[in-house]
Coordinates of C-alpha atoms in Angstrom, one line a residue:
M1 CA 0.0 0.4 -0.1
I2 CA 3.0 2.3 1.4
M3 CA 4.7 1.5 -2.8
Y4 CA 1.7 3.1 -4.7
C5 CA 1.4 5.9 -3.1
V6 CA 4.9 6.3 -3.4
I7 CA 4.5 5.1 -6.8
I8 CA 1.3 8.3 -7.5
V9 CA 3.5 10.7 -5.5
F10 CA 6.2 10.5 -8.1
V11 CA 3.5 10.2 -10.8
V12 CA 2.0 13.0 -9.8
L13 CA 5.2 15.0 -9.4
I14 CA 6.1 13.9 -12.7
C15 CA 3.2 15.3 -14.4
R16 CA 3.5 18.8 -12.8
L17 CA 7.3 19.0 -13.8
F18 CA 6.3 18.4 -17.1
Y19 CA 3.5 20.7 -17.6
L20 CA 5.8 23.0 -16.0
Q21 CA 8.5 22.5 -18.2
V22 CA 7.3 21.6 -21.1
I23 CA 4.1 23.0 -21.6
E24 CA 4.0 26.3 -19.8
G25 CA 8.0 26.7 -20.3
E26 CA 7.7 28.9 -23.1
E27 CA 5.4 31.3 -20.7
L28 CA 6.5 30.9 -17.5
R29 CA 10.1 31.9 -18.8
R30 CA 9.2 35.3 -20.1
L31 CA 6.7 36.3 -17.2
S32 CA 9.8 35.7 -15.7
E33 CA 12.3 37.1 -17.5
N34 CA 9.5 40.6 -17.7
N35 CA 9.9 40.5 -13.8
C36 CA 13.6 41.2 -13.8
I37 CA 14.2 42.6 -17.1
R38 CA 12.6 45.8 -18.7
L39 CA 13.0 47.7 -21.5
Q40 CA 13.0 51.2 -20.8
S41 CA 12.6 54.3 -23.7
I42 CA 15.4 57.2 -23.4
D43 CA 13.6 60.1 -24.7
P44 CA 16.3 62.0 -27.8
P45 CA 17.2 65.6 -26.8
R46 CA 14.8 67.8 -29.5
G47 CA 17.2 70.1 -31.9
L48 CA 17.4 73.9 -31.0
I49 CA 16.5 77.0 -32.7
Y50 CA 18.1 79.6 -33.6
D51 CA 17.5 82.6 -35.1
R52 CA 19.6 84.4 -38.6
N53 CA 22.1 85.6 -36.5
G54 CA 23.0 82.0 -34.8
I55 CA 21.3 83.3 -31.1
L56 CA 19.7 80.6 -29.6
L57 CA 16.0 81.2 -28.9
V58 CA 14.6 77.1 -28.4
D59 CA 16.6 74.9 -26.2
N60 CA 16.6 72.3 -23.6
R61 CA 16.4 72.1 -19.8
P62 CA 16.6 68.8 -17.3
S63 CA 13.2 67.9 -16.1
F64 CA 12.2 65.7 -13.3
D65 CA 8.5 63.7 -14.3
L66 CA 6.7 61.6 -11.9
S67 CA 5.8 58.2 -13.6
I68 CA 4.4 55.3 -12.6
I69 CA 4.7 51.6 -13.4
L70 CA 1.2 50.3 -12.6
K71 CA 2.7 46.1 -12.3
D72 CA 4.9 47.6 -9.4
A73 CA 2.9 49.3 -7.8
K74 CA 0.5 46.9 -5.5
P75 CA -1.0 47.3 -4.0
I76 CA -1.8 50.9 -5.7
D77 CA -4.4 51.7 -3.3
N78 CA -1.8 52.4 -0.5
T79 CA 1.0 53.7 -3.1
I80 CA -1.8 56.0 -4.7
E81 CA -2.3 57.4 -0.7
K82 CA 1.2 58.2 0.4
L83 CA 2.4 59.3 -3.1
S84 CA -0.3 62.3 -2.8
E85 CA 0.7 63.8 -0.1
Y86 CA 4.3 63.9 -1.1
I87 CA 3.5 65.8 -3.5
K88 CA 0.5 67.2 -2.5
T89 CA -2.6 66.1 -4.5
T90 CA -5.4 64.4 -3.2
P91 CA -5.5 60.4 -4.0
D92 CA -8.6 61.1 -6.4
N93 CA -6.8 63.0 -8.5
L94 CA -4.1 60.7 -9.1
M95 CA -6.5 57.3 -9.6
S96 CA -8.2 59.6 -11.9
K97 CA -5.0 59.8 -14.0
I98 CA -3.9 56.1 -13.5
K99 CA -7.5 55.8 -15.6
E100 CA -6.0 57.4 -18.9
C101 CA -3.6 54.6 -19.3
K102 CA -6.3 52.5 -19.8
G103 CA -4.6 50.0 -23.2
I104 CA -0.9 50.9 -21.8
S105 CA 1.6 48.2 -20.9
V106 CA 1.5 47.4 -17.3
Y107 CA 5.2 47.2 -17.5
K108 CA 5.5 50.7 -18.9
P109 CA 6.2 54.5 -16.4
F110 CA 2.6 56.1 -17.1
L111 CA 3.8 60.0 -16.7
L112 CA 1.8 61.1 -13.6
K113 CA 3.4 64.5 -13.0
P114 CA 6.2 66.4 -14.9
D115 CA 8.9 68.6 -14.1
I116 CA 8.1 67.7 -10.0
G117 CA 10.8 69.9 -9.3
R118 CA 14.0 69.8 -6.5
D119 CA 12.5 70.0 -3.3
T120 CA 10.0 67.2 -4.2
L121 CA 12.0 64.9 -5.8
A122 CA 14.0 64.9 -2.7
V123 CA 11.0 64.0 -1.0
I124 CA 10.3 61.2 -3.5
E125 CA 13.9 59.7 -3.2
A126 CA 14.0 59.8 0.9
H127 CA 10.7 57.8 1.0
K128 CA 11.0 55.5 -2.7
Y129 CA 11.5 52.1 -1.1
D130 CA 7.9 52.6 0.7
L131 CA 6.4 54.0 -3.2
P132 CA 6.7 50.6 -5.2
G133 CA 6.0 50.8 -8.9
I134 CA 6.8 55.0 -8.5
E135 CA 9.6 56.4 -10.9
V136 CA 11.0 59.8 -11.6
N137 CA 13.3 59.9 -14.7
V138 CA 14.7 63.5 -16.0
M139 CA 13.8 63.7 -19.3
P140 CA 14.8 66.7 -21.8
R141 CA 12.0 69.5 -21.6
R142 CA 11.7 72.4 -24.0
H143 CA 12.6 75.3 -23.1
Y144 CA 11.6 78.6 -24.5
I145 CA 14.5 80.8 -24.3
N146 CA 12.7 84.4 -24.4
R147 CA 8.7 83.1 -23.4
Q148 CA 6.7 85.0 -25.7
T149 CA 9.3 86.3 -28.2
A150 CA 7.9 85.0 -31.8
A151 CA 5.8 82.3 -29.7
H152 CA 3.4 82.2 -32.8
L153 CA 5.9 81.5 -35.2
I154 CA 8.4 78.7 -33.3
G155 CA 5.1 77.1 -31.9
Y156 CA 4.7 75.3 -29.3
L157 CA 5.4 71.8 -27.8
S158 CA 2.7 69.7 -26.4
K159 CA 1.3 65.9 -25.0
I160 CA -0.1 63.8 -27.9
N161 CA -3.6 63.0 -28.1
L162 CA -5.3 59.7 -28.9
D163 CA -6.0 61.1 -32.5
E164 CA -3.0 61.5 -32.7
L165 CA -1.7 58.2 -31.1
K166 CA -3.6 56.1 -33.5
S167 CA -2.3 58.2 -37.1
D168 CA 0.4 57.6 -38.5
K169 CA 1.5 60.9 -38.4
Y170 CA 4.4 60.4 -35.1
P171 CA 5.4 57.1 -35.9
G172 CA 8.0 56.3 -32.6
C173 CA 5.9 58.1 -30.6
G174 CA 4.0 56.8 -27.2
S175 CA 1.9 58.1 -24.4
G176 CA 3.2 61.1 -22.9
D177 CA 5.2 61.9 -25.6
F178 CA 5.2 65.4 -26.3
I179 CA 5.2 66.7 -30.7
G180 CA 4.8 70.2 -31.6
K181 CA 1.3 71.3 -32.1
F182 CA 2.4 74.8 -33.5
G183 CA 4.2 76.9 -36.0
V184 CA 7.2 75.6 -36.1
E185 CA 7.6 73.2 -33.8
K186 CA 4.8 71.5 -35.5
V187 CA 6.3 72.1 -39.6
Y188 CA 9.6 70.7 -38.5
G189 CA 9.2 67.9 -36.2
G190 CA 9.9 65.9 -37.8
Y191 CA 13.7 67.0 -38.2
L192 CA 13.4 68.3 -34.6
R193 CA 11.9 65.3 -33.3
G194 CA 15.7 62.9 -33.2
K195 CA 15.4 59.0 -32.4
P196 CA 15.0 57.1 -29.8
G197 CA 17.1 55.0 -27.7
G198 CA 16.5 52.9 -25.1
R199 CA 18.2 50.6 -22.5
Q200 CA 17.6 47.4 -20.0
V201 CA 17.8 46.8 -16.6
E202 CA 17.3 44.4 -14.3
V203 CA 14.7 45.3 -11.5
N204 CA 14.2 44.0 -8.2
A205 CA 10.6 42.5 -6.9
T206 CA 9.5 46.3 -6.5
G207 CA 10.4 47.2 -9.4
Q208 CA 13.6 49.2 -8.3
I209 CA 16.5 48.9 -11.0
V210 CA 19.1 46.9 -9.5
R211 CA 21.7 47.1 -12.7
T212 CA 21.8 48.4 -16.0
L213 CA 22.7 46.1 -19.3
R214 CA 23.1 47.7 -22.1
T215 CA 22.2 51.2 -23.4
V216 CA 21.5 52.3 -27.2
D217 CA 22.1 56.3 -26.8
A218 CA 19.3 58.4 -28.3
L219 CA 19.8 60.4 -31.4
P220 CA 19.7 63.8 -31.0
G221 CA 17.2 66.3 -33.7
H222 CA 18.3 68.7 -36.1
N223 CA 19.3 71.8 -35.1
I224 CA 17.3 74.5 -37.4
C225 CA 17.8 78.4 -38.2
L226 CA 15.3 80.7 -38.7
T227 CA 15.1 83.6 -41.3
I228 CA 13.8 85.8 -38.6
D229 CA 16.4 88.4 -36.8
I230 CA 15.2 87.9 -33.3
K231 CA 16.6 92.1 -32.1
L232 CA 13.7 93.4 -35.0
Q233 CA 10.9 90.4 -34.0
Q234 CA 11.5 91.9 -30.3
K235 CA 11.2 95.3 -31.7
A236 CA 8.4 94.7 -33.1
E237 CA 6.4 92.6 -30.6
K238 CA 7.7 96.0 -28.7
L239 CA 6.0 98.4 -30.9
L240 CA 3.4 96.7 -30.9
E241 CA 2.3 96.5 -27.2
G242 CA -0.8 97.0 -25.3
A243 CA -2.2 96.9 -29.0
A244 CA -3.8 94.0 -31.6
G245 CA -2.5 93.6 -34.5
A246 CA 0.7 91.9 -36.4
V247 CA 4.0 93.3 -37.9
A248 CA 5.2 91.7 -40.6
A249 CA 8.8 91.8 -42.4
M250 CA 11.3 90.4 -45.1
D251 CA 13.9 90.9 -46.9
P252 CA 12.6 91.8 -50.6
A253 CA 15.2 90.6 -52.2
T254 CA 15.2 86.8 -51.5
G255 CA 11.6 86.5 -49.3
E256 CA 13.1 86.2 -46.4
I257 CA 11.2 86.8 -43.2
L258 CA 13.0 89.0 -40.6
A259 CA 10.4 89.4 -37.9
L260 CA 6.4 88.1 -37.6
A261 CA 4.9 89.2 -35.2
S262 CA 1.0 88.6 -33.7
S263 CA 0.0 90.5 -30.7
P264 CA -0.8 89.8 -27.8
S265 CA 1.1 86.6 -27.7
F266 CA 1.7 83.6 -25.0
D267 CA 3.9 82.2 -23.3
Q268 CA 4.7 78.7 -24.9
N269 CA 6.3 78.2 -21.7
S270 CA 3.0 77.0 -20.4
F271 CA 2.4 74.1 -22.4
V272 CA 5.3 72.4 -21.8
S273 CA 5.0 72.7 -17.8
G274 CA 1.2 72.0 -17.9
M275 CA -2.2 74.6 -17.7
S276 CA -5.1 74.4 -15.6
H277 CA -7.9 74.6 -16.9
E278 CA -8.8 78.1 -15.6
E279 CA -6.0 79.4 -17.7
W280 CA -6.1 77.7 -20.3
Y281 CA -9.9 79.3 -20.8
A282 CA -8.8 82.9 -20.1
L283 CA -5.9 82.5 -23.1
V284 CA -9.1 81.1 -25.4
S285 CA -11.3 83.6 -24.0
N286 CA -9.7 86.4 -25.4
R287 CA -11.3 88.9 -27.1
F288 CA -7.7 90.1 -28.8
R289 CA -7.4 86.3 -29.7
P290 CA -3.1 85.9 -28.4
M291 CA -3.7 82.5 -30.0
E292 CA -3.9 84.2 -33.5
N293 CA -1.4 84.8 -36.2
K294 CA -2.4 87.4 -37.4
A295 CA 0.2 88.1 -39.5
I296 CA -1.2 85.3 -41.9
Q297 CA -4.7 84.0 -40.2
G298 CA -5.8 87.4 -39.6
E299 CA -8.3 88.9 -42.7
Y300 CA -8.9 93.0 -43.1
P301 CA -10.2 94.7 -45.5
P302 CA -7.1 96.4 -47.6
A303 CA -7.6 99.7 -47.3
S304 CA -5.7 102.2 -49.0
I305 CA -3.4 100.0 -49.4
Y306 CA -5.5 98.1 -52.2
K307 CA -5.2 101.8 -54.4
I308 CA -1.3 100.1 -55.3
I309 CA -3.2 97.0 -57.3
T310 CA -5.7 99.6 -59.1
A311 CA -2.8 101.5 -60.2
I312 CA -1.2 99.1 -61.5
A313 CA -4.2 97.4 -63.2
G314 CA -5.1 101.2 -64.9
L315 CA -1.5 102.2 -66.3
E316 CA -1.3 98.7 -67.6
E317 CA -4.3 98.5 -69.2
G318 CA -4.4 102.0 -70.9
I319 CA -7.2 103.7 -68.8
I320 CA -4.2 106.0 -67.2
N321 CA -1.4 106.6 -67.7
K322 CA 1.6 109.0 -65.9
D323 CA 0.2 112.1 -66.8
S324 CA -3.7 111.4 -67.1
T325 CA -5.9 113.3 -64.4
F326 CA -8.9 113.7 -62.4
Y327 CA -10.7 116.0 -60.9
C328 CA -11.4 115.9 -56.5
Q329 CA -14.0 118.0 -55.3
G330 CA -14.8 116.1 -52.3
H331 CA -16.6 113.5 -53.3
Y332 CA -17.6 111.4 -56.9
K333 CA -21.4 111.4 -58.4
F334 CA -22.5 107.9 -59.3
G335 CA -25.7 107.1 -60.0
D336 CA -27.8 108.4 -57.2
R337 CA -25.2 108.5 -54.7
D338 CA -22.0 110.7 -53.7
F339 CA -18.9 108.5 -52.8
R340 CA -16.6 110.0 -51.1
C341 CA -13.3 111.4 -50.3
W342 CA -11.4 111.4 -47.1
K343 CA -10.4 114.7 -47.8
K344 CA -13.6 117.0 -48.0
T345 CA -12.8 120.1 -49.6
G346 CA -10.7 117.7 -52.7
H347 CA -7.5 117.4 -53.9
G348 CA -7.8 118.9 -57.1
N349 CA -6.5 117.3 -60.4
V350 CA -4.2 114.9 -59.1
D351 CA -2.6 112.1 -62.1
V352 CA -1.8 108.5 -60.2
A353 CA 1.9 109.0 -58.4
R354 CA 0.1 112.2 -56.4
A355 CA -3.4 110.7 -56.2
L356 CA -1.0 107.8 -54.2
A357 CA 1.3 109.9 -52.2
E358 CA -2.4 111.5 -51.1
S359 CA -4.5 108.8 -50.8
C360 CA -7.2 110.4 -53.0
D361 CA -10.2 108.2 -53.1
V362 CA -12.2 110.2 -55.8
F363 CA -9.1 109.3 -58.6
F364 CA -9.3 105.8 -58.1
Y365 CA -13.1 105.3 -57.7
Q366 CA -13.4 106.8 -61.5
V367 CA -9.9 104.1 -62.4
G368 CA -12.0 101.3 -61.0
Q369 CA -15.1 102.0 -62.2
K370 CA -13.0 101.8 -65.8
L371 CA -11.6 99.1 -65.5
G372 CA -15.0 96.3 -64.0
I373 CA -14.9 94.8 -61.3
D374 CA -13.8 91.5 -63.2
R375 CA -10.4 93.0 -64.4
L376 CA -9.4 94.3 -61.5
A377 CA -9.7 91.5 -59.4
W378 CA -7.2 89.2 -62.4
Y379 CA -4.9 92.1 -61.2
A380 CA -5.6 91.1 -57.5
K381 CA -5.0 87.7 -58.1
A382 CA -2.5 88.2 -60.2
C383 CA -0.4 90.1 -57.5
G384 CA -0.8 87.6 -55.3
L385 CA -4.1 88.4 -53.2
G386 CA -6.9 85.1 -52.8
S387 CA -4.1 83.5 -52.2
P388 CA -2.0 82.2 -50.0
S389 CA 1.8 83.2 -50.0
G390 CA 3.1 79.6 -49.2
I391 CA 5.0 80.0 -46.3
N392 CA 5.5 76.9 -44.7
L393 CA 3.0 77.6 -41.6
D394 CA -0.3 75.5 -41.0
H395 CA -3.8 77.6 -41.3
E396 CA -2.6 80.6 -43.7
A397 CA -5.6 82.7 -44.6
S398 CA -6.4 82.7 -48.6
G399 CA -7.9 86.3 -48.4
L400 CA -10.9 87.3 -50.9
V401 CA -11.2 88.6 -54.2
P402 CA -14.3 89.7 -54.8
T403 CA -15.9 88.8 -58.9
A404 CA -19.3 89.4 -60.3
A405 CA -19.3 85.9 -60.8
W406 CA -18.9 85.1 -56.8
K407 CA -20.8 87.4 -55.7
K408 CA -23.7 86.5 -57.7
R409 CA -22.9 82.6 -56.5
R410 CA -22.2 83.6 -52.5
T411 CA -25.2 85.8 -52.3
G412 CA -28.0 85.7 -55.3
V413 CA -27.5 89.1 -56.1
A414 CA -25.9 90.6 -59.3
W415 CA -22.8 92.8 -59.0
L416 CA -23.4 96.5 -58.9
Q417 CA -20.9 98.2 -60.4
G418 CA -21.2 100.8 -57.3
E419 CA -19.5 98.3 -55.2
T420 CA -16.9 98.7 -57.9
L421 CA -15.7 102.2 -56.6
S422 CA -15.1 100.5 -53.0
V423 CA -13.4 97.4 -54.0
S424 CA -11.4 100.0 -55.8
I425 CA -10.7 101.5 -52.8
G426 CA -9.5 98.3 -50.7
Q427 CA -13.3 98.8 -49.1
G428 CA -16.0 96.6 -50.0
Y429 CA -15.6 93.0 -49.7
N430 CA -12.0 93.1 -50.5
L431 CA -9.4 90.8 -47.3
V432 CA -5.8 90.6 -46.9
S433 CA -3.7 89.2 -44.3
P434 CA -0.9 91.0 -43.6
L435 CA 1.6 88.6 -44.8
Q436 CA -0.3 88.7 -48.1
I437 CA 0.4 92.6 -48.1
L438 CA 3.8 92.3 -47.6
V439 CA 4.9 90.1 -50.3
L440 CA 2.7 92.5 -52.7
T441 CA 5.6 95.3 -50.9
S442 CA 8.2 93.3 -51.5
A443 CA 7.3 92.6 -55.1
V444 CA 6.5 96.5 -55.8
A445 CA 10.5 97.0 -53.8
N446 CA 12.4 94.4 -56.1
G447 CA 11.0 95.1 -59.6
G448 CA 7.8 92.4 -60.0
I449 CA 9.4 89.3 -58.6
R450 CA 7.0 87.9 -55.9
Y451 CA 8.7 85.2 -53.5
K452 CA 7.5 82.7 -51.4
P453 CA 8.0 83.8 -47.8
L454 CA 10.6 81.6 -45.8
I455 CA 10.7 80.6 -42.8
L456 CA 13.5 78.3 -42.5
K457 CA 17.5 79.5 -43.4
T458 CA 19.7 76.2 -42.6
I459 CA 19.1 72.7 -40.9
E460 CA 21.9 71.3 -39.2
T461 CA 23.0 68.3 -37.2
A462 CA 23.8 68.1 -33.8
K463 CA 27.8 68.7 -34.8
G464 CA 27.2 71.2 -36.9
E465 CA 26.7 69.4 -40.5
I466 CA 24.0 71.6 -42.5
I467 CA 22.0 69.2 -44.6
S468 CA 19.6 71.0 -46.3
D469 CA 21.5 73.3 -49.0
D470 CA 18.9 71.8 -51.5
S471 CA 15.4 71.9 -50.1
S472 CA 12.5 73.2 -51.3
H473 CA 12.4 74.3 -47.2
T474 CA 15.6 77.0 -47.7
K475 CA 15.4 77.1 -50.9
R476 CA 14.7 80.5 -52.3
K477 CA 11.7 80.4 -54.7
I478 CA 9.1 82.7 -57.4
T479 CA 5.6 82.0 -56.8
G480 CA 5.3 84.9 -59.8
K481 CA 5.6 88.1 -61.1
L482 CA 3.5 91.3 -60.5
P483 CA 1.3 91.9 -64.0
A484 CA 3.3 95.3 -64.3
S485 CA 6.3 96.9 -67.0
T486 CA 8.8 98.3 -66.0
Q487 CA 7.8 101.6 -66.4
T488 CA 4.2 100.8 -64.9
L489 CA 6.0 100.4 -61.0
E490 CA 7.8 103.0 -61.3
I491 CA 5.6 105.0 -61.9
V492 CA 3.9 103.1 -58.7
K493 CA 7.4 104.0 -57.0
K494 CA 6.8 107.5 -57.3
G495 CA 3.7 107.8 -55.9
L496 CA 4.8 105.4 -52.8
W497 CA 8.1 107.0 -52.6
Q498 CA 6.2 111.0 -52.5
V499 CA 3.8 109.2 -49.9
V500 CA 6.5 109.3 -47.4
N501 CA 8.7 112.5 -49.0
A502 CA 6.2 114.5 -50.2
E503 CA 4.6 118.1 -49.3
K504 CA 1.0 116.5 -48.5
G505 CA 1.7 112.8 -48.8
T506 CA 0.2 110.9 -46.0
A507 CA 2.6 109.6 -44.6
R508 CA 5.6 112.3 -43.4
I509 CA 5.6 110.7 -40.4
A510 CA 7.6 107.9 -41.4
R511 CA 10.7 109.8 -42.6
I512 CA 13.8 109.1 -41.3
D513 CA 17.1 111.3 -41.3
G514 CA 19.6 109.0 -43.3
I515 CA 16.9 106.5 -45.4
D516 CA 15.2 106.5 -47.9
I517 CA 12.0 105.3 -46.7
S518 CA 9.1 104.8 -50.2
G519 CA 5.3 103.3 -48.5
K520 CA 1.0 103.4 -48.1
T521 CA -1.0 104.3 -46.0
G522 CA -4.3 102.7 -45.4
T523 CA -7.6 102.9 -43.0
A524 CA -9.9 100.0 -42.7
Q525 CA -13.0 100.6 -42.6
V526 CA -14.8 98.4 -39.7
V527 CA -18.5 99.2 -40.2
G528 CA -20.4 101.0 -43.2
R529 CA -21.5 104.4 -43.3
K530 CA -24.2 106.4 -44.7
E531 CA -22.9 109.1 -47.0
D532 CA -24.2 112.4 -44.9
E533 CA -22.9 110.3 -41.4
K534 CA -20.6 112.2 -39.3
P535 CA -19.3 110.6 -36.6
D536 CA -18.5 112.0 -33.8
E537 CA -15.0 110.1 -33.2
Q538 CA -14.5 110.5 -29.3
V539 CA -17.8 108.6 -29.3
V540 CA -17.3 105.5 -31.3
A541 CA -16.8 102.3 -29.4
S542 CA -13.4 101.0 -29.7
H543 CA -14.3 97.9 -31.7
L544 CA -16.1 100.1 -34.2
K545 CA -13.2 102.0 -34.9
P546 CA -11.0 101.5 -38.4
H547 CA -8.4 99.5 -38.4
A548 CA -4.6 101.1 -39.9
W549 CA -2.9 100.0 -42.4
F550 CA 0.5 100.9 -43.0
V551 CA 3.8 99.5 -45.9
A552 CA 7.1 100.4 -46.1
F553 CA 9.9 99.2 -47.8
A554 CA 13.9 101.2 -47.5
P555 CA 16.0 101.9 -48.8
S556 CA 13.7 102.9 -51.6
E557 CA 16.6 102.4 -54.5
D558 CA 17.8 99.2 -53.1
P559 CA 15.5 97.9 -50.7
K560 CA 17.0 95.4 -47.8
I561 CA 13.3 95.2 -45.7
A562 CA 9.6 95.2 -46.9
V563 CA 7.9 95.7 -43.5
S564 CA 3.7 95.5 -43.4
V565 CA 2.1 96.7 -40.5
I566 CA -2.0 96.4 -38.7
V567 CA -3.1 97.8 -36.1
E568 CA -6.8 96.4 -35.4
H569 CA -9.0 99.6 -34.6
G570 CA -5.9 102.0 -34.8
E571 CA -7.7 104.6 -36.9
H572 CA -5.2 106.1 -38.9
G573 CA -2.4 103.9 -41.1
A574 CA -0.5 107.4 -40.6
S575 CA -0.5 108.2 -37.1
T576 CA -0.7 104.6 -35.5
A577 CA 1.0 102.3 -38.4
A578 CA 3.0 104.4 -40.0
P579 CA 5.6 105.1 -36.7
I580 CA 5.4 101.5 -36.0
A581 CA 6.8 100.4 -39.3
R582 CA 9.7 103.4 -39.4
E583 CA 11.4 102.3 -36.4
L584 CA 11.8 98.7 -36.9
I585 CA 13.3 100.0 -40.6
R586 CA 15.1 101.6 -38.0
T587 CA 16.7 99.3 -36.1
Y588 CA 17.2 97.1 -39.2
L589 CA 18.6 99.3 -41.1
K590 CA 21.0 100.6 -38.3
Q591 CA 22.7 98.0 -36.1

């Protein structure tokens, strides 16, 4: 009997051994290895961003990130209870974050709180044996050195969301990773991101690292140099301080953007370190729209800046020549309506150059009337209006060039001849962005060539080797030519020179001793007014006051810089926008 019992016991043991070694052997070996050997990802340092003169704008700083590995954090309620005391939050807050990591491997660290700071780090390290599964990793974190400067151009990073994670646009990215969400950080994320590394580590039963078995270093991202001049950018933002608007500056000979400012701005670092719901709401509900890049997304009536288009069309179509004159008595009778000139007493007899210099509305009413809306629209489109300029940034606005067919399609109502008069001076349905107007101004300055606005000068490896000499991102590109002969452009340029330098020019305030400037003012009405209405500027609500425009290039004969300025509800281009352009030109040419 005893013998039988011994045999049965041996048979049971042999069967169990066979089951564990043969049938479940592979799975048990895998679980055993997972329990003591882990693979950890190493984030690569993101590429640095410089301005055109090599001044560092964006770098990386160390961040102490607190994470949890669910497999090791047991009992989890006890661990979370203790952790919440050390980092001064509630257990419910931590548990709600943990619920977000549903579907993620229990062996992978899940970010609970980024950037905990050195004091909290010291507390966590002192109690790490009471916090199984809790670890602090030193990660490279984006640092925007100049805070709000060039925020709309550079953009920012933020954590990847679920939809982005499921897409195929971010290969190699995982939950908790930071990606470019806006601006250069997004558009050139593929260059900046780098390649992750990894390490193989041995851990004990509580998840603590015992030793590192193997390490593959991460490869840093490429560095990029922008075309902007940071000193000019800061000057532009300083000049816009307290106002809503935009300033854009370009090298007319290359299309390189020298400054691209939008006001008000925001601090990109807030997106990296994380902001509260209240902070986010305050940002997106701000009536001055700080998150909008007004230089490329803002759409405004071009006002009298558009007279450059009307002048080119009139001269090219032979409707006027340099000596043609129209008489301005302060208004122009068309049908049963009087179209006013901004100067109530009138300009008298004016030719095209003087009409540009003094911004005579009556002159351009009559040129526009003779052209007709569709011929006017053709010239506007050929000058680059009505379509994106091609700058390599997201969400660039197209603007609007109205035609008779467009209005019929949009409203079902036929085009009225009187509407052509409004369009010919840049009012009515016209819409442009400050960048589109900058490209037009640059083209007038350089003899008629429209360049694609460039924001990237070079792309370099971390060792400084330039990798993109032939890249379309950095190469000068012509997108078109103004539909204007050399003679036509010379007449227009003469008028723009007189805007600043003639005795009755509308922007004499923009003059600088020693620098020859050409320009054009504009005052864009926000709401229409009746012909006999005489608004009292003291009582007009601020949000109903017109937008102030000014464009300029300098030096007039050999332009090195072109500038486009708009100040929302700034009323008069000469008094509000022109001084900004003047100081910007002075800064760039005299630095």
